[in-house]
Amino acid sequence: MEKFEKLSGIAAPLPLINIDTDMIIPKQFLKTIKRSGLGVNLFDEMRYDDAGNEIPDFVLNKPQYRDAQILVAGDNFGCGSSREHAPWAIKDFGIRCVIAPSYADIFYNNCFKNGILPIALPQEQVDVLMKEAEKGANARIEVDLEAQTVSTSEGQVFSFEVDAFKKHCLLEGLDDIGLTLEKAAAIESFEAQAAQARPWV
Amino acid sequence: MSPKTLYDKIWDAHVAHEAEDGTCLLYIDRHLVHEVTSPQAFEGLRMAGRKVHAPDKTIAVPDHNVPTTLDRANAATMTEDSRIQVEALDKNARDFGIHYYPVSDVRQGIVHIVGPEQGWTLPGMTVVCGDSHTATHGAFGALAHGIGTSEVEHVLATQTLIQRKGKNMKVEITGKLRPGVTAKDITLSVIGATGTAGGTGYVIEYCGEAIRDLSMEGRMTVCNMAIEGGARAGLIAPDEKTYEYVKGRPHAPKGAQWEAALNWWKTLYSDDDAHWDKVVTLKGEDIAPVVTWGTSPEDVLPITATVPAPEDFSGGKVDAARRSLEYMGLKPGQKLSDIEIDTVFIGSCTNGRIEDLRAAAAILKGKKIAVKRAMVVPGSGLVRAQAEEEGLADIFIEAGFEWRLAGCSMCLAMNPDQLSPGERCAATSNRNFEGRQGRGGRTHLMSPAMAAAAAVTGHLTDVREMM
Ligand code: SF4
């Protein structure tokens, strides 16, 4: 997995609540058997009209946000299905960090498996960052995972919480499966004990 | 011993390893797999030269993509990319030696209907699937939740999941339901009360007299939509109804094993003085038949209500409601029961079981549909066969419904069953998101009986007027 340490980039504002995974990547793009190539269809229904032309008003179609690396959004981001295609599409577009007041569980978890950092901050702080993001290329937001901070171009600094284990994996770019297989002995002894206790399983 | 919730008990019985910081390896008893969220996981295994750790605990079935028309054996009914996904699942099931129900098997169906039907889902188990509606299996008192594709790969390789324990939330539905009110109305009303993020970070246990009174089918409907309330899992403690449903199923324990299992299952309930981090109580008598008006499952109101105005809300919801109303083509103050419907969809893992088809057929008997199209998509081949045996299929067909083969179908419209822009649908599924049932399609969620009533009148209808 790709490491995440620090990021300084343009943030795209998307001030909607309950942005669901169908909005992030509609189901017609779930028919792939690969993880890559979904970036062009990120937010497809908001981004393109029926003929497939870009809708100029949509934030990621505006010239100043085409290279956005951060997304600032409303409450309950990523609700809906478990599709990991959502973080895959976000990452493939080039976004490495999402900032919102809250996230749906499965989406939140899926981000960490793909080198994306989802940051939850109180609404007032997200409001400040949303305003920052609206300035476009004139304002870069800086994210530091080690220090657990987000800074604006005007020097405001907000701290965020992140699970220590998830942080460690993201900083080091560690592969979960490899880590778990190191505990194979614990899994085997659990299996032996469970086979005794619940042989019908 | 300190008092525990049902969730605590199942959790404790499945921790294979706990790190100092509280990160656990949770052992997984059943892993269900379907064609859309698994190809990348199997590819990952192959690339790393890994095997499936416990093929015997892994069950695969194609459902999301498959056509539901009667001619689906013909490969030409599938688009190329759908066919590639189903063929990939065929191959992966064969190569890795996991249990498999191909499209040609009568037991094929929606993964969350097949699991319980075949007795794979049992009380006290941990169940995962790369699909958010895995919560359905919680109706058996199993800890069941959806996972992403990286986690699918992790479970395939290790039979465990890296997890931290969630919080405990109790949702109690007291008293009795009124006539015409169903499990779907309960689960939608709970989401209406708590919001779609109300359960985030929690595992919900549903309890109370109204829940106890539900059949296993109804309990599955309630737990199915725990995820729409933000909770990863919903649970209902097992009881006689649970054991009755499970007994004799192909993969349920038998003989002495059954007795041993039953002994353990009977310990699976929340202790009286267990700690709850959050409690929500609704009165069964207060729940009405409901429909959704917007594009979030929390946009739910009794069928007797009117369409709300954006100003009725606060915060970010004002803009969200405005956007919803525009998308849905609705005006504040309009009576919900005046909303005309083009299409009716009865099916999905929320409401595609035999009891759901019975409830819809009871309303439709001897009547004709007044909508452009209506379809019933049974949740599994076995549900379909049973409905034919009970004469339900004839009722649907005579009323003007299409009688389909099993699959997810228009619940997420990945196969050709889709709404066209502006088309308005009364659906028994679980999500009314923008574009969920097809680009520009407008979805109103409701119970099977309410959907049947809308089919007959051509507009959203209070089913109680037809009973
Ligand atoms: S029926 Fe709908 S919700 Fe259920 S598994 Fe299929 S797509 Fe998901």
XYZ file of C-alpha atoms and ligand atoms in Angstrom:
676
model
C 0.000 0.000 0.000
C 1.115 3.551 -0.761
C 2.368 5.461 2.290
C 0.674 8.598 3.545
C 2.816 11.021 5.514
C 2.251 14.653 4.543
C 0.197 16.310 1.900
C -0.069 19.897 0.759
C -2.597 20.402 -1.935
C -5.629 22.045 -3.415
C -8.876 21.141 -1.711
C -12.150 20.821 -3.607
C -15.286 21.951 -1.713
C -18.326 19.670 -1.927
C -20.745 21.087 0.647
C -23.366 18.320 0.592
C -24.384 16.035 3.451
C -24.959 12.285 3.051
C -22.794 11.909 -0.066
C -23.417 8.239 -0.736
C -21.305 5.679 -2.537
C -23.763 5.590 -5.471
C -22.921 9.277 -5.987
C -19.195 8.674 -5.625
C -19.167 5.853 -8.158
C -22.442 4.703 -9.771
C -22.993 0.977 -10.106
C -22.420 0.747 -13.842
C -18.728 1.156 -13.072
C -18.658 -1.708 -10.575
C -18.465 -4.216 -13.396
C -14.710 -4.038 -13.543
C -12.516 -6.797 -12.217
C -9.632 -4.350 -11.611
C -8.942 -1.722 -8.982
C -7.612 0.957 -11.292
C -9.063 3.275 -13.903
C -12.142 4.460 -11.994
C -11.019 8.080 -11.539
C -12.650 9.343 -14.732
C -16.001 8.180 -13.398
C -15.670 9.613 -9.907
C -18.970 11.455 -9.117
C -20.053 10.484 -12.630
C -23.693 11.570 -12.461
C -22.840 14.994 -11.045
C -19.848 15.423 -13.307
C -21.194 14.531 -16.781
C -24.501 15.134 -18.562
C -26.505 12.430 -20.321
C -24.399 12.825 -23.452
C -21.202 12.310 -21.466
C -20.105 15.959 -21.615
C -18.628 17.612 -18.567
C -21.006 19.766 -16.525
C -18.896 22.945 -16.144
C -20.431 23.894 -12.769
C -19.379 20.721 -11.003
C -16.428 21.434 -8.765
C -14.002 18.857 -10.152
C -14.652 20.151 -13.692
C -13.543 23.674 -12.795
C -9.986 24.405 -13.965
C -8.739 25.324 -10.489
C -9.853 21.990 -8.972
C -8.801 19.512 -11.630
C -5.705 18.628 -9.646
C -7.368 18.636 -6.242
C -5.793 16.205 -3.786
C -8.143 16.913 -0.908
C -11.925 16.856 -0.747
C -13.884 18.824 1.858
C -17.459 17.554 2.297
C -20.547 17.457 4.535
C -21.710 15.114 7.257
C -21.983 11.315 6.874
C -19.690 11.084 3.850
C -19.556 7.705 2.081
C -22.824 6.286 3.364
C -24.500 3.457 1.486
C -22.899 0.401 0.005
C -19.658 -1.324 0.982
C -18.192 -0.885 -2.505
C -14.458 -0.277 -2.268
C -14.790 1.116 -5.764
C -15.605 4.405 -3.994
C -12.135 4.864 -2.439
C -10.551 3.335 -5.544
C -12.196 6.015 -7.696
C -11.236 8.797 -5.282
C -7.629 7.628 -5.212
C -7.475 7.095 -8.965
C -8.636 10.687 -9.476
C -5.717 11.815 -7.327
C -7.459 12.632 -4.059
C -5.536 11.327 -1.044
C -7.425 12.965 1.798
C -11.096 13.641 2.626
C -12.187 16.068 5.330
C -15.756 15.914 6.678
C -17.601 16.096 10.015
C -18.346 12.346 9.927
C -18.180 9.227 7.767
C -20.050 5.995 7.275
C -18.131 3.152 8.958
C -17.399 0.889 6.023
C -16.245 3.702 3.753
C -14.046 5.123 6.513
C -12.385 1.772 6.980
C -11.990 1.161 3.250
C -10.070 4.437 2.861
C -7.245 3.275 5.125
C -6.841 0.088 3.084
C -6.116 2.233 0.049
C -3.751 4.879 1.302
C -6.436 7.543 1.691
C -6.699 9.519 4.919
C -10.276 10.380 5.976
C -10.214 13.177 8.568
C -13.186 13.873 10.821
C -13.330 17.396 12.303
C -16.072 19.317 14.115
C -18.552 21.102 11.835
C -17.182 24.607 12.653
C -13.690 23.590 11.593
C -14.955 21.906 8.440
C -16.814 25.166 7.710
C -13.528 27.074 7.912
C -11.814 24.581 5.618
C -14.772 24.676 3.220
C -14.269 28.462 2.911
C -10.546 27.882 2.364
C -11.278 25.323 -0.314
C -13.571 27.763 -2.083
C -10.549 29.968 -2.724
C -9.327 27.355 -5.187
C -5.701 27.229 -6.194
C -4.961 30.273 -4.029
C -5.228 28.255 -0.870
C -3.413 25.036 -0.228
C -4.372 22.938 2.741
C -1.633 21.069 4.531
C -2.195 17.710 6.163
C 0.353 16.096 8.474
C -0.546 12.593 9.579
C 2.369 12.170 11.991
C 1.419 15.377 13.847
C -2.318 14.782 13.254
C -2.907 18.318 12.044
C -4.600 20.160 9.198
C -3.359 23.708 8.462
C -4.800 26.439 6.307
C -2.752 28.801 4.154
C -3.531 31.473 6.737
C -1.906 29.540 9.494
C -4.908 28.133 11.295
C -4.134 24.658 12.631
C -6.684 21.986 13.561
C -5.850 18.679 15.249
C -7.626 15.473 14.380
C -8.010 12.040 15.960
C -6.974 8.835 14.275
C -6.754 5.260 15.491
C -3.103 4.509 16.380
C -2.981 1.215 14.494
C -4.538 2.685 11.354
C -2.136 5.626 11.543
C 0.850 3.332 11.854
C -0.217 1.237 8.831
C -0.819 4.331 6.723
C 2.475 5.996 7.679
C 4.423 2.837 6.906
C 2.328 1.709 3.939
C 1.831 -1.699 5.622
C -0.161 -4.552 4.129
C -2.822 -5.800 6.596
C -2.766 -9.377 5.389
C 0.983 -9.662 5.861
C 0.622 -8.323 9.406
C -2.164 -10.723 10.262
C -0.345 -13.730 8.860
C 2.396 -13.019 11.387
C -0.219 -14.005 13.975
C -1.008 -17.323 12.277
C -0.247 -19.227 15.479
C -2.900 -17.287 17.408
C -5.438 -17.965 14.678
C -4.651 -21.664 14.660
C -4.951 -22.016 18.395
C -8.249 -20.125 18.295
C -9.498 -22.542 15.635
C -8.522 -25.546 17.722
C -10.307 -24.175 20.764
C -13.411 -23.141 18.762
C -13.624 -26.589 17.181
C -13.969 -27.979 20.705
C -16.410 -25.367 21.956
C -18.597 -25.067 18.831
C -17.989 -28.139 16.687
C -21.137 -27.500 14.604
C -19.777 -24.332 13.027
C -19.001 -11.932 35.700
C -19.964 -8.496 34.512
C -23.228 -8.269 32.600
C -22.946 -8.385 28.822
C -24.996 -7.530 25.787
C -25.633 -10.080 23.070
C -23.051 -8.268 20.944
C -20.482 -8.468 23.774
C -21.045 -12.217 24.069
C -20.629 -12.974 20.374
C -17.650 -10.636 20.133
C -15.893 -12.225 23.117
C -16.384 -15.704 21.665
C -14.614 -14.712 18.442
C -11.536 -12.708 19.425
C -8.564 -14.680 18.119
C -6.004 -12.073 19.117
C -6.069 -8.752 20.907
C -3.261 -6.214 20.624
C -2.409 -3.855 23.476
C -4.164 -0.966 21.813
C -7.428 -2.921 21.606
C -7.181 -3.812 17.927
C -8.563 -7.325 17.578
C -8.473 -10.151 15.106
C -12.068 -11.268 14.966
C -12.533 -14.836 13.763
C -15.095 -15.207 10.970
C -17.405 -18.254 10.900
C -19.065 -17.622 7.554
C -17.837 -15.626 4.609
C -20.336 -15.000 1.823
C -19.021 -13.924 -1.550
C -20.663 -12.497 -4.682
C -19.435 -11.545 -8.118
C -19.147 -7.752 -7.843
C -16.941 -7.136 -4.810
C -14.745 -10.242 -4.964
C -12.763 -10.390 -8.258
C -10.074 -7.977 -7.051
C -9.766 -9.911 -3.781
C -9.175 -13.242 -5.511
C -6.764 -11.539 -7.876
C -4.878 -10.242 -4.837
C -4.637 -13.782 -3.422
C -3.310 -15.138 -6.686
C -0.725 -12.407 -6.997
C 0.567 -13.108 -3.501
C 0.435 -16.887 -3.995
C -2.032 -17.267 -1.104
C -4.816 -19.821 -0.594
C -8.293 -19.451 0.868
C -7.701 -20.225 4.543
C -11.055 -21.928 5.226
C -12.799 -22.811 1.943
C -15.387 -24.788 3.892
C -16.592 -21.598 5.583
C -16.750 -19.651 2.329
C -19.899 -19.608 0.201
C -20.263 -17.921 -3.173
C -23.280 -17.040 -5.263
C -23.723 -14.619 -8.186
C -26.639 -12.241 -7.638
C -25.929 -8.530 -8.233
C -25.357 -8.661 -11.948
C -27.326 -11.617 -13.213
C -30.301 -11.088 -15.522
C -33.645 -12.101 -14.009
C -35.460 -12.738 -17.265
C -36.494 -16.294 -18.089
C -34.022 -16.519 -20.966
C -30.987 -15.813 -18.822
C -29.357 -19.158 -19.594
C -28.590 -17.532 -22.922
C -25.246 -15.754 -22.507
C -26.392 -12.992 -24.870
C -28.727 -11.636 -22.138
C -25.660 -10.348 -20.285
C -23.389 -7.508 -21.163
C -19.798 -8.500 -21.703
C -18.495 -6.981 -18.476
C -21.237 -8.633 -16.382
C -20.496 -11.954 -17.985
C -16.798 -11.557 -17.211
C -17.604 -10.948 -13.537
C -19.845 -14.002 -13.264
C -17.311 -16.157 -15.109
C -14.604 -14.882 -12.782
C -16.686 -16.008 -9.786
C -17.270 -19.426 -11.407
C -13.547 -19.817 -11.886
C -12.572 -18.510 -8.472
C -15.065 -20.797 -6.734
C -13.633 -23.761 -8.632
C -9.941 -22.852 -8.272
C -10.166 -22.119 -4.552
C -12.611 -24.942 -3.717
C -15.354 -22.915 -2.037
C -19.091 -23.712 -1.842
C -20.897 -22.375 -4.875
C -24.447 -21.937 -6.173
C -24.216 -21.092 -9.881
C -26.996 -19.342 -11.787
C -28.231 -22.696 -13.092
C -28.837 -24.007 -9.526
C -32.365 -23.632 -8.120
C -30.797 -22.599 -4.791
C -29.181 -19.535 -6.403
C -30.456 -16.176 -5.211
C -29.515 -13.035 -3.330
C -26.611 -13.901 -1.067
C -28.423 -12.706 2.083
C -31.426 -14.867 1.307
C -29.437 -17.946 0.325
C -27.286 -17.937 3.502
C -30.182 -18.324 5.956
C -32.181 -20.532 3.601
C -29.377 -23.084 3.371
C -28.653 -23.018 7.089
C -25.239 -21.392 6.664
C -26.302 -18.596 8.986
C -26.684 -19.731 12.594
C -27.087 -17.943 15.938
C -23.919 -16.713 17.612
C -21.867 -16.758 14.423
C -19.759 -14.048 12.883
C -20.818 -13.545 9.275
C -19.277 -11.162 6.742
C -19.804 -10.413 3.072
C -18.553 -7.743 0.691
C -21.970 -6.163 0.803
C -23.414 -3.705 3.270
C -26.710 -5.570 3.711
C -24.952 -8.447 5.423
C -26.640 -7.006 8.513
C -29.639 -9.136 7.418
C -28.128 -12.218 9.070
C -28.269 -10.456 12.433
C -31.911 -11.590 12.613
C -30.531 -14.952 13.801
C -28.501 -13.427 16.581
C -25.367 -13.567 14.421
C -22.864 -10.713 14.329
C -23.022 -9.924 10.638
C -21.672 -6.967 8.741
C -20.549 -5.717 5.376
C -16.884 -5.331 4.451
C -14.902 -3.795 1.590
C -12.962 -5.744 -1.008
C -9.599 -5.424 0.796
C -11.278 -6.970 3.812
C -12.786 -9.696 1.613
C -9.224 -10.541 0.620
C -8.130 -10.393 4.256
C -10.869 -12.812 5.330
C -10.167 -15.150 2.423
C -6.485 -15.264 3.369
C -6.772 -15.377 7.163
C -10.429 -16.087 8.118
C -10.174 -13.070 10.416
C -10.911 -9.385 10.286
C -8.997 -6.566 11.941
C -11.589 -4.858 14.098
C -12.135 -2.654 17.084
C -15.217 -3.216 19.097
C -18.193 -0.998 18.355
C -20.586 0.520 20.852
C -23.861 -1.013 22.028
C -27.166 0.524 20.950
C -30.577 -0.772 21.933
C -33.579 -0.133 19.723
C -36.718 -1.217 21.498
C -40.101 -1.429 19.792
C -42.673 -1.813 22.519
C -46.240 -3.132 22.278
C -48.085 -4.356 19.218
C -48.127 -3.183 15.627
C -51.414 -1.974 14.189
C -52.977 -3.782 11.205
C -51.264 -2.984 7.908
C -47.970 -2.144 9.632
C -45.025 -4.429 8.865
C -41.357 -5.057 9.630
C -40.436 -2.664 6.792
C -42.405 0.123 8.455
C -40.564 -0.551 11.713
C -37.123 -0.404 10.173
C -37.873 2.690 8.065
C -39.451 4.442 11.060
C -36.358 3.746 13.162
C -34.165 5.334 10.477
C -36.594 8.249 10.265
C -36.175 8.719 14.015
C -32.392 8.301 14.276
C -31.202 9.564 10.870
C -28.871 7.732 8.518
C -25.888 8.407 10.766
C -27.687 7.685 14.065
C -26.144 4.240 14.332
C -22.630 5.055 13.113
C -20.094 3.329 15.360
C -22.750 1.127 16.982
C -24.055 -2.379 16.724
C -27.823 -2.233 17.156
C -29.825 -4.819 19.041
C -33.519 -4.698 18.187
C -35.794 -5.878 20.964
C -39.222 -5.417 22.472
C -42.590 -7.093 22.024
C -43.152 -5.914 18.440
C -39.805 -7.420 17.390
C -40.460 -10.687 19.240
C -43.812 -10.932 17.446
C -42.170 -10.756 14.014
C -41.495 -13.863 11.950
C -37.891 -14.664 10.984
C -38.587 -13.092 7.593
C -39.745 -9.887 9.259
C -36.735 -9.860 11.568
C -34.449 -10.165 8.547
C -36.176 -7.146 7.009
C -35.555 -5.121 10.183
C -31.870 -6.075 10.521
C -31.267 -5.676 6.776
C -31.675 -1.923 7.020
C -29.519 -1.412 10.133
C -26.894 -0.149 7.694
C -29.243 2.544 6.385
C -29.288 3.793 9.975
C -25.480 3.900 9.920
C -24.912 0.789 12.047
C -22.608 -1.870 10.699
C -24.682 -4.631 12.219
C -28.144 -5.184 13.652
C -28.965 -8.076 15.956
C -32.010 -9.834 17.350
C -31.588 -12.385 20.138
C -32.450 -15.929 19.009
C -35.579 -17.596 20.387
C -37.882 -20.539 19.596
C -38.811 -18.986 16.251
C -35.139 -18.819 15.322
C -34.475 -22.463 16.230
C -37.640 -23.518 14.414
C -36.500 -21.727 11.242
C -32.970 -23.122 11.386
C -33.827 -26.741 12.252
C -33.506 -29.153 9.359
C -31.873 -26.696 6.946
C -29.155 -28.352 4.812
C -26.187 -26.914 6.735
C -27.740 -26.666 10.191
C -26.309 -28.970 12.866
C -28.019 -32.324 13.409
C -28.407 -34.852 16.248
C -26.060 -34.391 19.201
C -24.510 -31.375 17.487
C -27.935 -29.743 17.339
C -28.422 -30.239 21.085
C -24.988 -28.822 21.843
C -25.618 -25.854 19.591
C -29.016 -25.213 21.156
C -27.477 -25.180 24.621
C -25.124 -22.419 23.598
C -27.672 -20.473 21.588
C -29.897 -20.280 24.661
C -27.215 -18.236 26.421
C -27.278 -15.628 23.663
C -29.241 -12.686 25.020
C -28.378 -9.353 26.597
C -28.162 -9.562 30.375
C -30.747 -7.472 32.234
C -28.280 -4.990 33.626
C -26.011 -4.823 30.555
C -24.653 -1.399 29.628
C -26.074 0.429 26.586
C -24.277 3.401 25.060
C -27.457 4.556 23.357
C -31.122 3.610 23.653
C -33.955 4.412 21.263
C -37.521 3.402 22.020
C -40.499 3.527 19.674
C -44.034 2.489 20.477
C -45.339 -0.190 18.152
C -48.795 1.424 18.151
C -47.324 4.728 16.912
C -45.812 3.211 13.761
C -47.826 3.794 10.587
C -47.362 2.417 7.084
C -44.613 4.696 5.756
C -43.050 5.716 2.447
C -39.933 7.710 1.612
C -40.307 11.028 -0.198
C -36.636 11.994 -0.739
C -33.281 10.532 -1.707
C -32.108 9.363 1.693
C -33.697 6.480 3.627
C -34.198 8.900 6.546
C -36.668 10.884 4.415
C -39.547 8.816 5.683
C -43.132 9.796 6.566
C -46.471 8.097 7.209
C -48.421 7.648 3.976
C -51.083 10.013 5.374
C -48.586 12.925 5.494
C -47.667 15.595 2.955
C -44.356 16.333 1.230
C -42.254 18.517 3.583
C -40.628 21.838 2.715
C -36.843 22.387 2.929
C -37.496 25.031 5.599
C -38.947 22.329 7.852
C -35.369 21.155 8.401
C -32.204 22.693 9.799
C -28.462 22.691 9.070
C -27.164 20.872 6.006
C -30.485 19.102 5.670
C -32.181 22.259 4.274
C -30.096 22.155 1.108
C -30.220 18.371 0.985
C -34.038 18.430 1.154
C -34.222 21.071 -1.568
C -32.009 18.970 -3.790
C -34.055 15.845 -2.993
C -37.365 17.496 -3.840
C -36.005 18.759 -7.117
C -34.602 15.361 -8.004
C -37.812 13.620 -6.986
C -40.003 16.152 -8.822
C -42.134 16.875 -5.750
C -43.680 20.048 -4.291
C -43.943 20.827 -0.577
C -47.473 20.341 0.707
C -48.404 17.761 -1.914
C -50.208 14.759 -0.387
C -47.983 11.672 -0.465
C -50.980 9.587 -1.476
C -51.421 11.753 -4.593
C -48.005 10.833 -5.994
C -48.434 8.836 -9.192
C -46.267 5.808 -9.829
C -44.955 4.379 -13.126
C -43.313 1.213 -11.924
C -43.511 -1.231 -9.035
C -40.585 -3.373 -7.916
C -41.107 -6.143 -5.375
C -37.941 -7.969 -4.403
C -34.430 -7.469 -2.907
C -32.760 -8.846 0.211
C -34.995 -6.537 2.257
C -38.311 -7.863 0.984
C -37.779 -10.757 -1.443
C -38.741 -13.617 0.875
C -41.848 -15.802 0.802
C -43.699 -13.833 3.482
C -43.181 -10.646 1.457
C -44.625 -12.244 -1.650
C -47.588 -13.521 0.365
C -48.275 -10.046 1.733
C -48.185 -8.479 -1.729
C -50.275 -11.252 -3.291
C -52.937 -10.850 -0.597
C -53.507 -7.272 -1.794
C -53.284 -8.131 -5.491
C -55.589 -11.125 -5.549
C -58.232 -10.669 -8.260
C -57.000 -7.150 -9.137
C -55.139 -5.597 -12.065
C -52.221 -3.208 -12.019
C -52.708 0.444 -12.966
C -49.011 1.188 -13.544
C -46.861 0.938 -16.675
C -44.832 -1.971 -15.408
C -44.573 -4.094 -12.332
C -42.218 -6.897 -11.484
C -41.678 -9.436 -8.769
C -38.149 -10.722 -8.390
C -38.063 -13.529 -5.808
C -35.031 -13.505 -3.529
C -33.994 -17.034 -4.440
C -34.893 -19.878 -6.756
C -36.405 -21.690 -3.772
C -38.594 -18.703 -2.828
C -39.745 -18.630 -6.442
C -40.552 -22.343 -6.432
C -42.478 -22.067 -3.173
C -44.459 -19.078 -4.411
C -45.418 -21.043 -7.507
C -46.510 -23.954 -5.366
C -48.656 -21.699 -3.183
C -50.323 -20.136 -6.217
C -48.827 -16.699 -5.551
C -47.126 -16.572 -8.929
C -50.494 -16.924 -10.671
C -51.902 -14.021 -8.665
C -48.978 -11.801 -9.682
C -49.132 -12.815 -13.321
C -52.907 -12.355 -13.547
C -52.568 -8.915 -11.975
C -50.095 -7.972 -14.708
C -46.764 -8.405 -12.904
C -43.697 -9.869 -14.555
C -42.643 -13.005 -12.698
C -38.849 -13.067 -12.698
C -35.947 -15.313 -11.741
C -33.919 -14.615 -8.598
C -31.332 -11.831 -8.243
C -30.772 -8.302 -6.996
C -32.346 -6.834 -10.117
C -33.801 -3.355 -9.820
C -32.620 -2.928 -6.238
C -29.380 -1.587 -7.660
C -30.004 -1.849 -11.377
C -26.665 -3.299 -12.374
C -28.408 -5.741 -14.675
C -30.825 -4.532 -17.407
C -33.662 -3.959 -14.864
C -33.439 -0.167 -14.587
C -35.573 2.933 -14.319
C -35.289 5.544 -17.039
C -34.826 9.254 -16.185
C -37.880 10.646 -14.384
C -39.518 7.232 -14.021
C -41.106 6.872 -10.583
C -40.980 3.578 -8.731
C -42.649 2.098 -5.668
C -39.915 -0.242 -4.430
C -39.567 -2.725 -1.603
C -35.776 -2.423 -1.648
C -33.638 -0.413 0.751
C -32.054 2.592 -0.970
C -33.627 5.610 -2.603
C -30.353 7.359 -3.463
C -30.135 9.469 -6.608
C -29.649 7.145 -9.563
C -29.813 4.001 -7.435
C -32.402 2.284 -9.631
C -31.185 3.901 -12.840
C -29.953 7.365 -13.781
C -32.635 9.948 -13.027
C -34.963 7.262 -11.608
C -37.140 8.221 -8.624
C -37.546 5.688 -5.847
C -40.094 5.538 -3.035
C -39.313 2.849 -0.458
C -42.129 0.953 1.249
C -43.375 -2.458 2.380
C -44.481 -5.169 -0.092
C -48.149 -4.662 0.830
C -47.843 -0.904 0.236
C -46.073 -1.504 -3.084
C -48.847 -3.870 -4.141
C -51.453 -1.266 -3.174
C -49.648 1.357 -5.285
C -49.585 -1.078 -8.200
C -53.364 -1.434 -8.048
C -54.229 2.267 -7.749
C -51.372 3.793 -9.747
C -50.411 6.140 -6.920
C -48.915 5.865 -3.432
C -51.705 4.371 -1.353
C -52.508 3.662 2.262
C -52.729 -0.119 2.266
C -55.156 0.033 5.194
C -57.820 1.320 2.810
C -57.551 -1.901 0.846
C -57.631 -4.353 3.708
S -30.775 -7.005 -3.184
Fe -29.960 -4.953 -3.270
S -29.246 -4.487 -1.257
Fe -29.564 -6.679 -1.362
S -27.572 -7.528 -1.850
Fe -28.652 -7.196 -3.762
S -28.073 -5.143 -4.405
Fe -27.484 -5.331 -2.281
